[in-house]
GROMACS .gro file of C-alpha atoms in nm:
model
  317
    1MET     CA    1  11.862   6.360   8.569
    2ARG     CA    2  11.993   6.637   8.793
    3ASN     CA    3  11.812   6.889   8.578
    4ASN     CA    4  11.483   6.707   8.639
    5PHE     CA    5  11.554   6.706   9.013
    6TRP     CA    6  11.558   7.085   9.019
    7LYS     CA    7  11.247   7.099   8.803
    8PHE     CA    8  11.067   6.874   9.051
    9THR     CA    9  11.189   7.087   9.339
   10ILE     CA   10  11.060   7.408   9.180
   11LEU     CA   11  10.722   7.253   9.098
   12ILE     CA   12  10.680   7.105   9.447
   13VAL     CA   13  10.762   7.439   9.610
   14LEU     CA   14  10.516   7.615   9.380
   15ALA     CA   15  10.244   7.356   9.449
   16LEU     CA   16  10.292   7.381   9.827
   17SER     CA   17  10.293   7.761   9.808
   18LEU     CA   18   9.965   7.765   9.617
   19CYS     CA   19   9.811   7.518   9.861
   20GLY     CA   20   9.917   7.740  10.151
   21LEU     CA   21   9.784   8.049   9.972
   22TYR     CA   22   9.449   7.879   9.910
   23LEU     CA   23   9.419   7.765  10.272
   24PHE     CA   24   9.522   8.080  10.456
   25TYR     CA   25   9.451   8.376  10.223
   26GLU     CA   26   9.212   8.621  10.395
   27LEU     CA   27   9.122   8.367  10.660
   28ASN     CA   28   9.060   8.653  10.906
   29GLY     CA   29   9.078   8.435  11.213
   30SER     CA   30   8.786   8.207  11.122
   31TYR     CA   31   8.995   7.894  11.163
   32ASP     CA   32   8.725   7.672  11.310
   33TYR     CA   33   8.480   7.727  11.023
   34ALA     CA   34   8.670   7.829  10.711
   35LEU     CA   35   8.988   7.624  10.745
   36PRO     CA   36   8.822   7.277  10.755
   37ARG     CA   37   8.600   7.369  10.458
   38ARG     CA   38   8.898   7.490  10.259
   39GLY     CA   39   9.093   7.182  10.362
   40VAL     CA   40   8.823   6.949  10.224
   41LYS     CA   41   8.808   7.144   9.896
   42LEU     CA   42   9.189   7.138   9.871
   43LEU     CA   43   9.198   6.762   9.928
   44ALA     CA   44   8.929   6.717   9.661
   45MET     CA   45   9.139   6.919   9.416
   46VAL     CA   46   9.454   6.718   9.493
   47LEU     CA   47   9.263   6.390   9.449
   48THR     CA   48   9.110   6.503   9.121
   49ALA     CA   49   9.446   6.630   8.998
   50ALA     CA   50   9.620   6.302   9.081
   51ALA     CA   51   9.347   6.082   8.931
   52ILE     CA   52   9.320   6.274   8.603
   53ALA     CA   53   9.695   6.320   8.553
   54TYR     CA   54   9.777   5.958   8.636
   55SER     CA   55   9.506   5.809   8.416
   56THR     CA   56   9.580   6.038   8.119
   57VAL     CA   57   9.954   5.968   8.103
   58VAL     CA   58   9.889   5.594   8.131
   59PHE     CA   59   9.610   5.606   7.872
   60GLN     CA   60   9.824   5.798   7.623
   61THR     CA   61  10.107   5.549   7.667
   62ILE     CA   62   9.899   5.240   7.596
   63THR     CA   63   9.725   5.410   7.299
   64HIS     CA   64  10.055   5.559   7.172
   65ASN     CA   65   9.877   5.889   7.114
   66ARG     CA   66   9.936   6.212   7.306
   67ILE     CA   67   9.616   6.389   7.202
   68LEU     CA   68   9.379   6.133   7.354
   69THR     CA   69   9.236   6.124   7.707
   70PRO     CA   70   9.033   5.857   7.892
   71SER     CA   71   8.725   6.077   7.840
   72ILE     CA   72   8.724   5.958   7.478
   73MET     CA   73   8.577   5.631   7.606
   74GLY     CA   74   8.251   5.817   7.672
   75LEU     CA   75   8.265   5.820   8.052
   76ASP     CA   76   8.190   6.193   8.078
   77SER     CA   77   7.889   6.154   7.848
   78LEU     CA   78   7.772   5.851   8.047
   79TYR     CA   79   7.798   6.053   8.370
   80MET     CA   80   7.577   6.327   8.226
   81LEU     CA   81   7.331   6.065   8.096
   82ILE     CA   82   7.306   5.910   8.444
   83GLN     CA   83   7.236   6.250   8.603
   84THR     CA   84   6.983   6.338   8.332
   85VAL     CA   85   6.799   6.005   8.364
   86ILE     CA   86   6.776   6.046   8.743
   87ILE     CA   87   6.624   6.395   8.716
   88PHE     CA   88   6.404   6.307   8.416
   89PHE     CA   89   6.238   6.000   8.569
   90LEU     CA   90   6.268   6.058   8.945
   91GLY     CA   91   6.288   6.437   8.976
   92SER     CA   92   6.535   6.667   9.151
   93GLY     CA   93   6.379   6.584   9.489
   94SER     CA   94   6.457   6.212   9.474
   95VAL     CA   95   6.707   6.045   9.703
   96MET     CA   96   6.938   5.966   9.411
   97ALA     CA   97   6.955   6.334   9.318
   98ILE     CA   98   6.974   6.490   9.666
   99ASN     CA   99   7.187   6.237   9.853
  100LYS     CA  100   7.547   6.291   9.740
  101GLN     CA  101   7.664   5.955   9.871
  102VAL     CA  102   7.397   5.761   9.681
  103ASN     CA  103   7.457   5.963   9.365
  104PHE     CA  104   7.833   5.908   9.393
  105PHE     CA  105   7.800   5.531   9.430
  106ILE     CA  106   7.550   5.499   9.145
  107SER     CA  107   7.755   5.717   8.909
  108THR     CA  108   8.087   5.550   8.991
  109ALA     CA  109   7.944   5.198   8.969
  110MET     CA  110   7.769   5.261   8.637
  111MET     CA  111   8.080   5.413   8.475
  112ILE     CA  112   8.307   5.134   8.598
  113ILE     CA  113   8.061   4.862   8.489
  114PHE     CA  114   8.031   5.027   8.147
  115ALA     CA  115   8.408   5.036   8.105
  116LEU     CA  116   8.451   4.675   8.220
  117LEU     CA  117   8.181   4.549   7.983
  118LEU     CA  118   8.331   4.746   7.696
  119TYR     CA  119   8.678   4.607   7.759
  120LYS     CA  120   8.544   4.254   7.813
  121VAL     CA  121   8.358   4.252   7.481
  122PHE     CA  122   8.631   4.402   7.266
  123PHE     CA  123   8.926   4.229   7.430
  124HIS     CA  124   8.758   3.889   7.413
  125LYS     CA  125   9.019   3.643   7.286
  126ARG     CA  126   9.234   3.953   7.211
  127LYS     CA  127   9.109   3.985   6.857
  128GLN     CA  128   9.020   4.354   6.845
  129PRO     CA  129   9.285   4.628   6.822
  130ILE     CA  130   9.272   4.904   7.080
  131TYR     CA  131   9.187   5.171   6.821
  132PHE     CA  132   8.868   4.983   6.739
  133LEU     CA  133   8.783   5.002   7.109
  134LEU     CA  134   8.847   5.378   7.106
  135LEU     CA  135   8.626   5.422   6.799
  136VAL     CA  136   8.341   5.237   6.971
  137GLY     CA  137   8.396   5.454   7.280
  138ILE     CA  138   8.363   5.772   7.073
  139ILE     CA  139   8.043   5.644   6.909
  140LEU     CA  140   7.889   5.543   7.243
  141GLY     CA  141   7.991   5.876   7.398
  142THR     CA  142   7.817   6.063   7.116
  143PHE     CA  143   7.513   5.838   7.158
  144PHE     CA  144   7.496   5.904   7.533
  145GLY     CA  145   7.533   6.277   7.472
  146SER     CA  146   7.251   6.277   7.218
  147ILE     CA  147   7.013   6.097   7.455
  148SER     CA  148   7.105   6.338   7.736
  149THR     CA  149   7.038   6.640   7.514
  150PHE     CA  150   6.703   6.496   7.401
  151MET     CA  151   6.592   6.441   7.762
  152GLN     CA  152   6.713   6.785   7.868
  153VAL     CA  153   6.499   6.946   7.596
  154LEU     CA  154   6.188   6.766   7.725
  155ILE     CA  155   6.253   6.818   8.093
  156ASP     CA  156   6.088   7.081   8.309
  157PRO     CA  157   6.293   7.407   8.304
  158ASN     CA  158   6.306   7.416   8.684
  159GLU     CA  159   6.441   7.060   8.692
  160PHE     CA  160   6.697   7.146   8.425
  161PHE     CA  161   6.885   7.371   8.669
  162SER     CA  162   6.967   7.062   8.875
  163ILE     CA  163   7.122   6.898   8.569
  164GLN     CA  164   7.303   7.216   8.472
  165ASP     CA  165   7.492   7.211   8.802
  166LYS     CA  166   7.630   6.868   8.707
  167MET     CA  167   7.762   6.979   8.367
  168PHE     CA  168   8.067   7.154   8.509
  169ALA     CA  169   8.318   7.042   8.767
  170SER     CA  170   8.271   7.211   9.104
  171PHE     CA  171   8.471   7.188   9.426
  172ASN     CA  172   8.238   7.408   9.631
  173ASN     CA  173   7.992   7.145   9.751
  174VAL     CA  174   8.201   6.831   9.782
  175SER     CA  175   8.104   6.598  10.066
  176ASP     CA  176   8.358   6.534  10.343
  177GLU     CA  177   8.272   6.163  10.355
  178LEU     CA  178   8.305   6.122   9.977
  179VAL     CA  179   8.643   6.297   9.974
  180TRP     CA  180   8.786   6.055  10.229
  181LEU     CA  181   8.631   5.757  10.050
  182SER     CA  182   8.772   5.881   9.720
  183LEU     CA  183   9.113   5.921   9.884
  184LEU     CA  184   9.104   5.554   9.982
  185LEU     CA  185   8.985   5.436   9.638
  186VAL     CA  186   9.231   5.652   9.444
  187GLY     CA  187   9.517   5.548   9.673
  188ILE     CA  188   9.448   5.176   9.627
  189THR     CA  189   9.401   5.209   9.251
  190THR     CA  190   9.718   5.411   9.193
  191ALA     CA  191   9.918   5.176   9.415
  192ILE     CA  192   9.806   4.878   9.205
  193GLY     CA  193   9.900   5.053   8.882
  194TRP     CA  194  10.227   5.198   9.012
  195ARG     CA  195  10.390   4.856   9.009
  196SER     CA  196  10.364   4.856   8.629
  197MET     CA  197  10.540   5.189   8.569
  198SER     CA  198  10.863   5.022   8.456
  199GLN     CA  199  10.669   4.803   8.214
  200LEU     CA  200  10.501   5.111   8.069
  201ASP     CA  201  10.848   5.246   7.989
  202VAL     CA  202  10.886   4.948   7.756
  203VAL     CA  203  10.527   4.965   7.624
  204SER     CA  204  10.596   5.319   7.502
  205LEU     CA  205  10.843   5.166   7.252
  206GLY     CA  206  10.560   4.981   7.072
  207ARG     CA  207  10.377   4.652   7.094
  208GLU     CA  208  10.630   4.440   6.903
  209THR     CA  209  10.926   4.568   7.103
  210ALA     CA  210  10.743   4.523   7.434
  211VAL     CA  211  10.642   4.165   7.351
  212ASN     CA  212  10.996   4.080   7.238
  213LEU     CA  213  11.131   4.216   7.568
  214GLY     CA  214  10.900   3.992   7.768
  215VAL     CA  215  10.625   4.237   7.867
  216PRO     CA  216  10.275   4.077   7.885
  217TYR     CA  217  10.144   4.350   7.655
  218ASP     CA  218   9.777   4.255   7.621
  219LYS     CA  219   9.722   4.184   7.990
  220LEU     CA  220   9.904   4.503   8.086
  221VAL     CA  221   9.698   4.715   7.846
  222GLN     CA  222   9.372   4.569   7.978
  223ARG     CA  223   9.475   4.624   8.340
  224MET     CA  224   9.587   4.983   8.283
  225LEU     CA  225   9.271   5.064   8.085
  226VAL     CA  226   9.062   4.945   8.380
  227ILE     CA  227   9.273   5.150   8.622
  228SER     CA  228   9.234   5.460   8.403
  229ALA     CA  229   8.858   5.408   8.383
  230VAL     CA  230   8.826   5.365   8.761
  231LEU     CA  231   9.025   5.682   8.833
  232ILE     CA  232   8.826   5.889   8.583
  233ALA     CA  233   8.498   5.748   8.717
  234ILE     CA  234   8.590   5.842   9.075
  235SER     CA  235   8.706   6.196   8.990
  236THR     CA  236   8.406   6.260   8.764
  237ALA     CA  237   8.154   6.133   9.020
  238LEU     CA  238   8.322   6.339   9.293
  239VAL     CA  239   8.343   6.683   9.127
  240GLY     CA  240   8.208   6.654   8.771
  241PRO     CA  241   8.364   6.632   8.423
  242ILE     CA  242   8.673   6.829   8.320
  243THR     CA  243   8.721   6.743   7.954
  244PHE     CA  244   9.058   6.880   7.845
  245PHE     CA  245   9.239   6.900   8.177
  246GLY     CA  246   9.427   6.571   8.147
  247LEU     CA  247   9.537   6.658   7.794
  248ILE     CA  248   9.697   6.981   7.916
  249VAL     CA  249   9.885   6.851   8.220
  250ALA     CA  250  10.007   6.532   8.051
  251ASN     CA  251  10.157   6.714   7.754
  252LEU     CA  252  10.310   6.980   7.978
  253SER     CA  253  10.477   6.699   8.172
  254TYR     CA  254  10.617   6.551   7.848
  255GLN     CA  255  10.760   6.887   7.749
  256PHE     CA  256  10.889   6.983   8.093
  257PHE     CA  257  11.052   6.649   8.179
  258ASN     CA  258  11.259   6.518   7.892
  259THR     CA  259  11.248   6.153   7.995
  260TYR     CA  260  11.085   5.823   7.907
  261LYS     CA  261  11.045   5.708   8.269
  262HIS     CA  262  10.680   5.699   8.368
  263THR     CA  263  10.755   5.742   8.736
  264SER     CA  264  10.887   6.091   8.653
  265LEU     CA  265  10.622   6.169   8.388
  266VAL     CA  266  10.327   6.066   8.605
  267THR     CA  267  10.465   6.238   8.917
  268GLY     CA  268  10.537   6.553   8.718
  269ALA     CA  269  10.190   6.551   8.563
  270ILE     CA  270  10.031   6.515   8.908
  271ILE     CA  271  10.227   6.810   9.049
  272ILE     CA  272  10.149   7.027   8.745
  273SER     CA  273   9.786   6.922   8.776
  274ILE     CA  274   9.775   7.027   9.143
  275ILE     CA  275   9.929   7.365   9.055
  276ALA     CA  276   9.675   7.420   8.777
  277LEU     CA  277   9.369   7.316   8.980
  278VAL     CA  278   9.458   7.491   9.307
  279GLY     CA  279   9.586   7.806   9.134
  280GLY     CA  280   9.291   7.809   8.894
  281GLN     CA  281   9.035   7.766   9.173
  282TRP     CA  282   9.198   8.047   9.372
  283VAL     CA  283   9.170   8.275   9.067
  284VAL     CA  284   8.803   8.176   9.019
  285GLU     CA  285   8.721   8.250   9.383
  286ARG     CA  286   8.934   8.559   9.452
  287ILE     CA  287   8.963   8.735   9.116
  288PHE     CA  288   8.651   8.630   8.924
  289THR     CA  289   8.449   8.605   9.251
  290PHE     CA  290   8.268   8.290   9.131
  291SER     CA  291   8.140   8.461   8.814
  292THR     CA  292   8.265   8.158   8.619
  293THR     CA  293   8.371   7.801   8.693
  294LEU     CA  294   8.713   7.641   8.677
  295SER     CA  295   8.602   7.382   8.420
  296VAL     CA  296   8.494   7.658   8.179
  297ILE     CA  297   8.842   7.812   8.196
  298VAL     CA  298   9.010   7.472   8.165
  299ASN     CA  299   8.798   7.371   7.866
  300PHE     CA  300   8.865   7.704   7.694
  301ILE     CA  301   9.242   7.681   7.741
  302GLY     CA  302   9.236   7.306   7.673
  303GLY     CA  303   9.047   7.352   7.347
  304ILE     CA  304   9.306   7.599   7.222
  305TYR     CA  305   9.589   7.372   7.337
  306PHE     CA  306   9.424   7.073   7.166
  307ILE     CA  307   9.414   7.263   6.835
  308TYR     CA  308   9.780   7.355   6.883
  309LEU     CA  309   9.872   6.989   6.937
  310LEU     CA  310   9.678   6.884   6.628
  311LEU     CA  311   9.858   7.143   6.415
  312LYS     CA  312  10.192   7.040   6.566
  313GLU     CA  313  10.127   6.673   6.490
  314SER     CA  314  10.024   6.751   6.131
  315ARG     CA  315  10.343   6.951   6.070
  316SER     CA  316  10.566   6.680   6.218
  317SER     CA  317  10.402   6.410   6.007
   0.00000   0.00000   0.00000
């Protein structure tokens, strides 16, 4: 326990140092203009980091699988389908495409409604196992992706650039109002789920053990799935999809903190996530000078790490 305390201390100091570096590096006295803009971007990164890390650790616990992320439910593909449909039928000059607030509300609402309907159908009378739900999510995600690709092939090339901007997560053009709204939504959602952290410690032992110890397993799984979907929907609608990011930070937290307590695992994953996002964005802006995007780097590293986890799982089994 004491060992984990020092690990948390080191990570917190590193996270705060990177946040300070991102805010004040080469500010050159332009505090009135540059500092508020950097502050909004930093807050967006912290929110995204917290939402993805929290939802991924919870999702992996209730699925009892450490190589899955909430994105497997098809939410990222649904987000791209929504953006493609808006541009395809209404054009890049429509209110839904230009107005960030309207686009955020539509995207978030559609993803949450999709997740709720999916859970409602497949948890009806608690007859379907969760892996059947995941399989349906994968199929629907592939279906959404195929429709999006088909529309993008038919769309006007000039309009396609508007869709292309939505394919990768970006913190450069986040809206101040949406960041503060997202802060409120993420705060409420995480607070609701945080009360179940001790129950998740028991859920990680398996369904039979959790039920025998008095945990309302099915209700808890449904509630935490909804919370994960809401957090992913908010972060995706705010900055865009980051496919493998949750997989990386969650597994790093498992390896770094040798504990079963989800309060420590989730907190550790959030701090690691903040370090990765803030440090990665600083590298993209100051070293690569915006020649690439953070999501491209994350997906490249995450893809390699995903292959490593698959090979590790196959050897252990």
